[in-house]
Coordinates of C-alpha atoms in Angstrom, one line a residue:
X266 CA -16.2 10.3 1.9
X267 CA -13.7 12.9 1.7
X268 CA -11.4 12.4 -1.6
X269 CA -8.0 13.3 -2.5
X270 CA -6.5 13.2 -6.2
X271 CA -4.5 10.2 -7.4
X272 CA -1.7 12.6 -9.3
X273 CA -2.0 16.0 -10.2
X274 CA -4.1 15.1 -12.8
X275 CA -5.4 11.6 -11.8
X276 CA -9.3 10.7 -10.5
X277 CA -10.1 11.7 -7.7
X278 CA -10.4 8.8 -4.9
X279 CA -11.6 8.1 -1.8
X280 CA -9.1 9.6 1.3
X281 CA -8.5 6.0 2.7
X282 CA -8.5 3.3 -0.1
X283 CA -7.6 -0.7 -0.2
X284 CA -5.0 -2.8 0.0
X285 CA -6.1 -6.2 -1.7
X286 CA -2.5 -8.0 -0.9
X287 CA -5.0 -9.3 1.9
X288 CA -6.8 -10.9 -0.9
X289 CA -4.5 -14.0 -0.6
X290 CA -3.1 -15.4 2.6
X291 CA -0.2 -12.9 3.1
X292 CA -1.2 -12.6 6.8
X293 CA -3.5 -15.2 7.1
X294 CA -6.0 -17.8 5.5
X295 CA -9.0 -16.0 4.2
X296 CA -12.0 -16.4 1.2
X297 CA -13.2 -15.0 -1.8
X298 CA -16.5 -14.5 0.2
X299 CA -14.5 -12.6 2.7
X300 CA -13.1 -10.7 0.1
X301 CA -16.1 -10.0 -1.6
X302 CA -17.8 -8.6 1.7
X303 CA -15.0 -6.1 1.5
X304 CA -15.7 -5.0 -1.9
X305 CA -19.2 -4.7 -0.6
X306 CA -18.2 -2.6 2.1
X307 CA -16.1 -0.4 0.1
X308 CA -19.5 0.3 -2.6
X309 CA -21.5 1.0 0.3
X310 CA -18.7 3.5 2.3
X311 CA -17.9 5.3 -1.2
X312 CA -14.3 3.8 -1.0
X313 CA -13.2 3.6 -4.7
X314 CA -9.7 3.1 -4.6
X315 CA -8.8 -0.6 -4.4
X316 CA -5.2 -1.9 -5.3
X317 CA -3.6 -4.9 -6.4
X318 CA -1.1 -6.7 -8.1
X319 CA -0.4 -9.6 -10.4
X320 CA 1.8 -11.3 -7.3
X321 CA -0.5 -11.1 -4.9
X322 CA -1.6 -14.7 -4.1
X323 CA 0.2 -15.5 -7.6
X324 CA -3.2 -14.0 -9.3
X325 CA -5.7 -14.7 -6.6
X326 CA -6.0 -11.0 -5.5
X327 CA -7.1 -10.1 -9.4
X328 CA -9.1 -13.1 -10.1
X329 CA -11.5 -12.4 -6.8
X330 CA -11.6 -9.0 -8.4
X331 CA -12.6 -10.2 -11.1
X332 CA -15.3 -12.9 -10.0
X333 CA -16.6 -10.2 -8.3
X334 CA -17.0 -8.0 -11.3
X335 CA -18.4 -10.8 -13.1
X336 CA -21.5 -11.6 -10.1
X337 CA -21.7 -7.5 -10.2
X338 CA -21.1 -5.9 -13.9
X339 CA -21.8 -2.2 -13.1
X340 CA -19.3 -2.6 -10.1
X341 CA -16.4 -2.0 -12.3
X342 CA -17.7 1.7 -12.8
X343 CA -17.6 2.6 -8.9
X344 CA -14.0 1.4 -8.4
X345 CA -10.2 3.4 -9.6
X346 CA -8.4 0.3 -10.2
X347 CA -4.4 0.1 -9.8
X348 CA -2.4 -2.7 -9.9
X349 CA 1.5 -3.4 -10.5
X350 CA 3.9 -5.9 -12.5
X351 CA 7.8 -6.2 -12.3
X352 CA 8.3 -8.9 -9.8
X353 CA 9.0 -12.2 -11.3
X354 CA 11.6 -15.3 -11.0
X355 CA 14.1 -16.7 -12.8
X356 CA 14.6 -19.8 -14.0
X357 CA 16.2 -21.2 -10.4
X358 CA 13.4 -19.8 -8.9
X359 CA 15.6 -17.0 -7.7
X360 CA 13.4 -13.4 -7.4
X361 CA 14.2 -11.2 -10.0
X362 CA 12.5 -7.8 -11.4
X363 CA 12.1 -7.0 -14.9
X364 CA 10.7 -3.7 -16.3
X365 CA 11.5 -4.1 -20.1
X366 CA 8.3 -3.6 -22.0
X367 CA 7.1 -7.1 -23.0
X368 CA 7.4 -8.0 -19.5
X369 CA 5.6 -5.3 -18.0
X370 CA 3.1 -5.4 -20.5
X371 CA 2.5 -9.2 -20.9
X372 CA 1.5 -9.2 -17.2
X373 CA -0.7 -6.2 -17.7
X374 CA -2.7 -8.0 -20.3
X375 CA -2.7 -11.2 -17.5
X376 CA -3.9 -8.8 -15.0
X377 CA -6.6 -7.1 -17.2
X378 CA -7.9 -10.3 -18.1
X379 CA -8.1 -11.9 -14.3
X380 CA -10.2 -8.9 -13.3
X381 CA -12.5 -8.8 -16.6
X382 CA -11.4 -5.3 -17.5
X383 CA -9.6 -3.3 -20.5
X384 CA -8.1 -0.9 -18.6
X385 CA -6.8 -0.1 -15.3
X386 CA -6.6 3.7 -13.8
X387 CA -3.2 3.6 -12.1
X388 CA -0.2 0.8 -13.0
X389 CA 2.6 0.8 -11.0
X390 CA 6.3 -0.8 -11.6
X391 CA 6.0 -3.2 -8.5
X392 CA 10.5 -2.9 -8.1
X393 CA 12.8 -1.3 -10.3
X394 CA 15.1 -3.3 -12.3
X395 CA 18.7 -2.3 -11.4
X396 CA 20.3 -3.1 -14.7
X397 CA 17.6 -0.1 -16.4
X398 CA 17.9 3.4 -15.6
X399 CA 14.7 4.9 -14.5
X400 CA 14.7 7.4 -17.4
X401 CA 14.4 4.3 -19.9
X402 CA 11.5 2.5 -17.6
X403 CA 9.5 5.9 -17.6
X404 CA 9.5 6.4 -21.5
X405 CA 8.3 2.7 -21.8
X406 CA 5.3 3.2 -19.5
X407 CA 4.5 6.3 -21.5
X408 CA 4.3 3.8 -24.3
X409 CA 2.2 1.3 -22.5
X410 CA -0.1 4.5 -21.6
X411 CA -0.6 5.2 -25.3
X412 CA -2.1 1.5 -25.7
X413 CA -4.8 2.4 -23.8
X414 CA -4.7 0.1 -21.4
X415 CA -3.6 2.0 -18.4
X416 CA -4.5 5.5 -17.5
X417 CA -1.7 6.6 -15.5
X418 CA 1.5 5.1 -14.1
X419 CA 3.4 5.4 -10.8
X420 CA 6.5 3.4 -8.9
X421 CA 6.7 1.1 -6.0
X422 CA 9.4 1.5 -3.4
X423 CA 11.5 4.0 -5.2
X424 CA 13.9 6.6 -3.8
X425 CA 13.0 10.5 -3.9
X426 CA 16.1 10.8 -6.2
X427 CA 14.7 8.2 -8.7
X428 CA 11.2 9.7 -8.4
X429 CA 12.6 13.1 -9.5
X430 CA 14.7 11.6 -12.5
X431 CA 11.4 10.0 -13.6
X432 CA 9.0 13.0 -13.1
X433 CA 11.9 14.7 -15.5
X434 CA 10.6 12.5 -18.3
X435 CA 6.8 12.5 -17.5
X436 CA 4.7 13.2 -14.8
X437 CA 4.4 10.1 -12.4
X438 CA 1.2 9.6 -11.0
X439 CA 2.0 8.0 -7.8
X440 CA 4.9 6.5 -5.8
X441 CA 3.3 3.5 -3.3
X442 CA 5.6 3.2 0.2
X443 CA 5.1 2.1 3.5
X444 CA 4.7 5.1 5.7
X445 CA 3.0 5.2 9.1
X446 CA 3.4 6.5 12.4
X447 CA 5.9 3.0 12.7
X448 CA 7.7 3.9 9.5
X449 CA 8.5 7.4 9.1
X450 CA 11.6 7.0 6.5
X451 CA 9.4 8.6 3.7
X452 CA 9.6 12.1 5.4
X453 CA 13.3 12.5 4.5
X454 CA 12.8 13.3 1.2
X455 CA 9.8 11.1 -0.5
X456 CA 6.7 12.9 1.1
X457 CA 8.6 16.3 0.1
X458 CA 9.5 15.3 -3.4
X459 CA 5.7 13.9 -4.4
X460 CA 4.8 17.0 -2.8
X461 CA 6.9 19.2 -5.0
X462 CA 5.9 17.3 -7.9
X463 CA 1.9 16.7 -7.7
X464 CA 2.7 12.8 -7.2
X465 CA 0.2 10.9 -5.0
X466 CA 1.9 8.9 -1.9
X467 CA -0.1 5.8 -1.5
X468 CA 1.4 5.1 1.8
X469 CA 0.6 0.9 2.1
X470 CA 1.0 -0.6 5.9
X471 CA -0.7 2.2 7.3
X472 CA -1.3 0.4 10.7
X473 CA 1.9 -1.2 10.6
X474 CA 0.9 -4.3 10.2
X475 CA -1.5 -4.9 13.3
X476 CA 0.8 -2.9 15.6
X477 CA -1.0 0.3 15.4
X478 CA -4.4 -1.3 15.9
X479 CA -6.7 -2.1 18.8
X480 CA -5.9 -6.0 18.4
X481 CA -2.2 -6.8 17.1
X482 CA -1.4 -9.8 15.6
X483 CA -0.9 -12.6 18.2
X484 CA 2.5 -14.6 18.6
X485 CA 0.9 -17.6 17.2
X486 CA -0.6 -15.6 14.5
X487 CA 2.8 -14.0 13.6
X488 CA 4.6 -17.6 13.8
X489 CA 2.0 -18.7 10.8
X490 CA 2.9 -15.7 8.5
X491 CA 6.0 -15.9 6.9
X492 CA 6.9 -12.6 6.2
X493 CA 6.1 -11.4 10.1
X494 CA 8.1 -14.2 11.3
X495 CA 10.9 -13.4 9.7
X496 CA 10.8 -9.4 10.3
X497 CA 12.9 -7.9 12.9
X498 CA 9.7 -5.9 14.4
X499 CA 7.9 -8.9 15.4
X500 CA 10.5 -11.1 16.7
X501 CA 11.8 -11.0 20.5
X502 CA 12.4 -8.9 22.5
X503 CA 11.6 -5.8 19.9
X504 CA 8.1 -7.4 19.6
X505 CA 7.8 -7.0 23.4
X506 CA 9.4 -3.3 23.2
X507 CA 6.8 -2.4 20.5
X508 CA 3.7 -4.0 21.8
X509 CA 4.7 -1.9 25.3
X510 CA 5.1 1.4 23.2
X511 CA 2.0 0.7 21.0
X512 CA 0.3 0.1 24.3
X513 CA 0.5 4.1 24.9
X514 CA -0.8 4.8 21.6
X515 CA -4.0 2.5 21.9
X516 CA -5.1 4.2 25.4
X517 CA -4.5 7.6 23.4
X518 CA -6.9 6.6 20.9
X519 CA -9.6 5.5 23.5
X520 CA -9.2 8.6 25.7
X521 CA -10.5 10.2 22.2
X522 CA -12.5 7.9 21.5
X523 CA -11.5 6.4 18.4
X524 CA -10.1 3.1 17.2
X525 CA -6.8 2.8 17.0
X526 CA -6.5 2.0 13.5
X527 CA -8.7 5.3 12.8
X528 CA -6.5 7.3 14.2
X529 CA -3.5 6.0 12.4
X530 CA -5.0 6.5 9.4
X531 CA -6.1 10.1 10.6
X532 CA -2.3 11.3 11.3
X533 CA -1.4 10.1 8.1
X534 CA -3.9 12.1 6.2
X535 CA -2.9 15.2 8.4
X536 CA 1.0 14.6 6.5
X537 CA -0.5 16.1 3.1
X538 CA -3.2 16.5 1.1
X539 CA -1.1 14.0 -1.4
X540 CA -0.9 11.1 1.1
X541 CA -3.3 8.3 0.8
X542 CA -3.3 5.6 2.9
X543 CA -4.4 2.1 1.7
X544 CA -5.3 -0.6 4.7
X545 CA -5.5 -3.8 3.8
X546 CA -7.7 -6.4 6.3
X547 CA -9.4 -9.6 5.8
X548 CA -12.0 -8.0 8.3
X549 CA -15.0 -5.8 7.3
X550 CA -15.6 -4.6 10.9
X551 CA -11.4 -3.3 11.2
X552 CA -11.7 -1.9 7.5
X553 CA -14.3 0.4 8.7
X554 CA -12.2 1.4 11.9
X555 CA -9.3 2.0 8.8
X556 CA -12.2 4.1 7.0
X557 CA -13.1 6.4 10.0
X558 CA -9.4 7.9 9.9
X559 CA -10.9 9.8 7.2
X560 CA -14.1 11.5 8.9
X561 CA -11.4 12.7 11.8
X562 CA -10.0 16.1 11.7
X563 CA -7.0 16.3 14.1
X564 CA -5.8 19.5 15.2
X565 CA -2.2 20.8 16.0
X566 CA -2.8 19.6 19.8
X567 CA -3.9 16.1 18.8
X568 CA -0.9 15.6 16.5
X569 CA 1.2 16.7 19.1
X570 CA 0.1 14.2 21.6
X571 CA 0.5 11.4 18.9
X572 CA 3.8 12.4 18.7
X573 CA 4.8 12.5 22.2
X574 CA 3.4 9.0 22.4
X575 CA 4.8 7.6 19.4
X576 CA 7.8 10.0 18.6
X577 CA 9.9 9.5 15.5
X578 CA 12.3 6.4 16.0
X579 CA 9.7 4.7 18.7
X580 CA 9.9 1.2 17.0
X581 CA 12.3 -1.3 17.6
X582 CA 13.8 -3.3 14.7
X583 CA 13.9 -2.7 11.1
X584 CA 11.4 -2.9 8.5
X585 CA 12.6 -5.0 6.5
X586 CA 15.2 -8.6 6.8
X587 CA 17.8 -8.4 4.5
X588 CA 16.4 -10.7 2.2
X589 CA 12.9 -8.6 2.2
X590 CA 15.2 -5.4 1.4
X591 CA 16.1 -6.8 -2.0
X592 CA 14.3 -4.4 -4.4
X593 CA 13.2 -1.6 -2.3
X594 CA 15.5 1.8 -3.0
X595 CA 17.6 2.4 0.7
X596 CA 18.0 6.2 0.3
X597 CA 18.4 7.2 4.2

C-alpha cells in the first residue's frame, strides 16, 4: 500500500483510508460483524488510517472499534486513529457546536474509553463554534495535545482563511472536507492552502455518496436514508441528471478496466500528495474497489478524459440543504 503523510510531521498512513461513519446506520443498516469485517480487511490490505467521531451512531462507531480491539489487542498497533468532537445538542435538542476545552476534552475522554485506547493520533474539531475565535480554539487544542491524549489536531469543514489563522498559532495536521469529482469547491483555496502549510487534506465522500461507483444507491435506498432523502443531489429532477452524467464516468472506468470507485479515488490522489481520501462503506467488496484507487497511476491523458466526461460543475443540486449547511464554513 502506498502511503502519505498525515500532516507535515505526522505519521505515514495508507494513501486511501477508511471513514467509519459507515459503522453507523447513516447510509443504511449495518452490524458489528460487518464493521469488524472491514477492520479485518484493512489489516489485510495495509490500510491503517481509520477516521471516526463521537457522534457517528452516537458513539457506536467508536464502540465497535473498541470491541474489535478487545478481541484483537495487537490490532491497536496497526491503526492510525482519528476522531472528532464539537457537535452536540442544547437543552431543547437543537444541534449546536462547542469548542471549549471542557467539552472537547470531555468528549475525547469518552471516545478513548469507548475505543479502549489511551491516545488517538489525530483529533479534529468537528465543527467550528462561531462564538470562538479559531486562534483560541487552536490554543485549546495545543493544551490538549500536551496531555498526551492526542498526537496532533485538525479541523473539519473549515475555510482556507480559517486554516491560515489557525496555522499561524500552531501547525494544523489535517483539514477534513468533502472533496471528489462531484464536489470541487476545495479547489477554490483549500487544496492550495493545505499544500502550502503542510496540512493533509482528508477527503470524505470521495465517491460522491455512491454516485461515483458502479452501483449508485437505488431510489428506494435513498428514500430510507434521512440525509440523502433531504439532499438536493438525490432528489428529482437532479438525481436523474446526476445518474445520467455519472453513467459516462462508469463507461469510461469500464473502458479502462477499473471499478468506477477506484477511478474516483485515483483521481483524488492525483490532485496532490497531501490529499488522502477516506471512503466509507458497509461492504468489504466495495471497499476493495476504493482501495484499488491507490494502485492506479493516472496519466495526463487519463486525467484529460476524466475531465471531459465530468467537467467542473457537472453535478446538479447543492451538496447540502439549508439545515445540512449549518456548521460547515462557506468560502466560495
